[in-house]
Amino acid sequence: MSTFLDTPLAARRETAFHSLAPDRADGSFRLAVIRPTPTTAVIEVAGELDVATAPRLAHLLGPRLASALRTVVIDLSAVTSLDAAGLSVLAHAHHQAAITGRALKLITGPDRVNRLLVNSGLETVLAWHAPDQHGFTALAGQKTGA
């Protein structure tokens, strides 16, 4: 039996978001959506998640948290900075997931990003996990040790 890791990465990306253009002229922010299983979406966030870019993440999260997906994973491992607008999107996503019965999980980012999650109190309500060698493997429908 093959697993989602046996599938080429390009085949796992959602068609509509396969070639996401950077949101900033310098290419410092990127989003990608991967569907490792039919019931799981992983949203990879890279760069600065701030007032200028947070609406783009919110736009991607909304439909997925209202869809037939069971699990939505937000991968923050490549986020370089996070501000109140980014935290607000994460808090709203948690609220929407709770209302719709979806599991929302975070893959943590660099220490400075994690400190903001802790200082904001979001670490007490969000399921968050350190990235493993594959980034999202443990969260995409498989057992996790966290």
Short mmCIF file of C-alpha atoms in Angstrom, two decimals:
data_model
loop_
_atom_site.label_atom_id
_atom_site.label_comp_id
_atom_site.label_asym_id
_atom_site.label_seq_id
_atom_site.Cartn_x
_atom_site.Cartn_y
_atom_site.Cartn_z
CA MET A 1 0.00 0.00 0.00
CA SER A 2 1.44 3.36 -0.93
CA THR A 3 1.34 6.38 1.34
CA PHE A 4 1.02 10.04 0.52
CA LEU A 5 4.80 10.35 0.85
CA ASP A 6 5.17 7.98 -2.11
CA THR A 7 3.22 10.43 -4.27
CA PRO A 8 5.33 13.09 -5.98
CA LEU A 9 5.01 16.44 -4.22
CA ALA A 10 3.67 18.14 -7.33
CA ALA A 11 0.82 15.63 -7.51
CA ARG A 12 -0.14 16.30 -3.89
CA ARG A 13 -0.51 20.06 -4.31
CA GLU A 14 -3.99 21.34 -4.96
CA THR A 15 -4.33 22.28 -8.58
CA ALA A 16 -5.65 25.76 -7.87
CA PHE A 17 -2.65 26.63 -5.72
CA HIS A 18 0.11 24.72 -7.46
CA SER A 19 1.92 27.85 -8.59
CA LEU A 20 1.20 30.44 -5.96
CA ALA A 21 2.96 33.69 -6.72
CA PRO A 22 4.65 35.46 -3.83
CA ASP A 23 2.56 38.18 -2.20
CA ARG A 24 5.49 40.55 -1.86
CA ALA A 25 7.69 41.90 -4.60
CA ASP A 26 10.78 40.44 -2.93
CA GLY A 27 9.17 36.97 -2.75
CA SER A 28 9.33 36.94 1.05
CA PHE A 29 5.85 35.41 1.52
CA ARG A 30 4.50 32.20 0.00
CA LEU A 31 1.54 29.92 0.58
CA ALA A 32 1.06 26.41 -0.73
CA VAL A 33 -1.69 23.89 -0.10
CA ILE A 34 -0.91 20.18 -0.07
CA ARG A 35 -3.50 17.41 0.17
CA PRO A 36 -1.62 14.41 1.64
CA THR A 37 -4.91 12.54 2.13
CA PRO A 38 -8.43 13.19 0.84
CA THR A 39 -9.50 14.45 4.28
CA THR A 40 -6.42 16.54 5.14
CA ALA A 41 -5.05 19.82 3.85
CA VAL A 42 -1.67 21.21 4.82
CA ILE A 43 -1.16 24.93 4.31
CA GLU A 44 2.52 25.77 4.14
CA VAL A 45 3.29 29.35 5.12
CA ALA A 46 6.69 30.86 4.36
CA GLY A 47 7.97 34.34 5.11
CA GLU A 48 6.42 37.17 7.09
CA LEU A 49 2.90 36.53 8.37
CA ASP A 50 1.80 40.06 9.14
CA VAL A 51 -0.87 42.67 8.48
CA ALA A 52 -0.03 42.67 4.77
CA THR A 53 -0.12 38.89 4.29
CA ALA A 54 -2.48 37.51 6.96
CA PRO A 55 -5.61 38.13 4.84
CA ARG A 56 -4.22 35.78 2.19
CA LEU A 57 -3.88 32.98 4.77
CA ALA A 58 -7.39 33.73 6.07
CA HIS A 59 -8.70 33.47 2.50
CA LEU A 60 -7.17 29.99 2.14
CA LEU A 61 -8.31 28.75 5.56
CA GLY A 62 -11.97 29.78 5.40
CA PRO A 63 -13.19 27.41 2.68
CA ARG A 64 -11.09 24.52 3.97
CA LEU A 65 -12.50 24.80 7.48
CA ALA A 66 -16.01 24.79 6.03
CA SER A 67 -15.39 21.88 3.64
CA ALA A 68 -15.51 18.10 4.01
CA LEU A 69 -11.92 18.05 5.24
CA ARG A 70 -11.43 16.56 8.70
CA THR A 71 -8.00 18.03 9.41
CA VAL A 72 -6.35 21.29 8.45
CA VAL A 73 -2.66 21.69 9.26
CA ILE A 74 -0.96 25.07 9.19
CA ASP A 75 2.78 24.66 8.74
CA LEU A 76 4.56 27.65 10.29
CA SER A 77 8.03 26.10 10.11
CA ALA A 78 9.15 28.57 7.41
CA VAL A 79 7.55 31.68 8.93
CA THR A 80 10.20 34.32 9.63
CA SER A 81 8.01 36.76 11.58
CA LEU A 82 4.52 36.91 12.98
CA ASP A 83 2.47 39.89 14.17
CA ALA A 84 -0.93 40.48 15.74
CA ALA A 85 -2.72 40.14 12.40
CA GLY A 86 -1.21 36.68 11.88
CA LEU A 87 -2.11 35.68 15.45
CA SER A 88 -5.66 36.90 14.83
CA VAL A 89 -6.01 34.70 11.75
CA LEU A 90 -4.82 31.69 13.76
CA ALA A 91 -7.24 32.46 16.61
CA HIS A 92 -10.15 32.91 14.17
CA ALA A 93 -9.22 29.65 12.41
CA HIS A 94 -9.27 27.85 15.76
CA HIS A 95 -12.73 29.27 16.49
CA GLN A 96 -14.05 28.32 13.04
CA ALA A 97 -12.59 24.79 13.32
CA ALA A 98 -14.26 24.32 16.71
CA ILE A 99 -17.63 25.43 15.33
CA THR A 100 -17.41 23.19 12.26
CA GLY A 101 -15.92 20.17 14.03
CA ARG A 102 -12.63 20.22 12.15
CA ALA A 103 -9.23 19.47 13.64
CA LEU A 104 -6.85 22.42 13.30
CA LYS A 105 -3.20 21.67 13.95
CA LEU A 106 -0.07 23.81 13.77
CA ILE A 107 3.44 22.85 12.92
CA THR A 108 5.52 25.27 14.94
CA GLY A 109 7.97 27.72 13.55
CA PRO A 110 11.20 29.33 14.71
CA ASP A 111 11.60 30.21 18.40
CA ARG A 112 10.56 33.84 17.93
CA VAL A 113 7.31 32.73 16.29
CA ASN A 114 6.66 30.16 19.03
CA ARG A 115 7.29 32.77 21.73
CA LEU A 116 4.54 34.93 20.23
CA LEU A 117 2.15 31.98 20.31
CA VAL A 118 2.99 31.42 23.97
CA ASN A 119 2.84 35.12 24.92
CA SER A 120 -0.53 35.50 23.19
CA GLY A 121 -1.97 32.51 25.04
CA LEU A 122 -2.78 30.70 21.79
CA GLU A 123 -0.56 27.75 22.73
CA THR A 124 -3.19 26.80 25.32
CA VAL A 125 -5.97 26.40 22.73
CA LEU A 126 -4.16 25.36 19.55
CA ALA A 127 -2.81 21.85 18.93
CA TRP A 128 0.79 22.53 17.94
CA HIS A 129 3.65 20.21 17.15
CA ALA A 130 7.31 20.50 16.27
CA PRO A 131 8.09 19.70 12.65
CA ASP A 132 9.39 16.22 11.95
CA GLN A 133 11.79 15.31 9.18
CA HIS A 134 8.96 15.45 6.63
CA GLY A 135 7.39 18.60 8.04
CA PHE A 136 3.78 17.49 8.33
CA THR A 137 3.94 13.68 8.25
CA ALA A 138 2.80 13.03 11.79
CA LEU A 139 -0.10 15.47 11.56
CA ALA A 140 -1.55 14.40 8.26
CA GLY A 141 -3.70 11.58 9.54
CA GLN A 142 -0.98 9.46 11.12
CA LYS A 143 -0.23 9.03 14.80
CA THR A 144 1.86 11.71 16.41
CA GLY A 145 3.95 11.56 19.52
CA ALA A 146 3.10 15.13 20.50
#
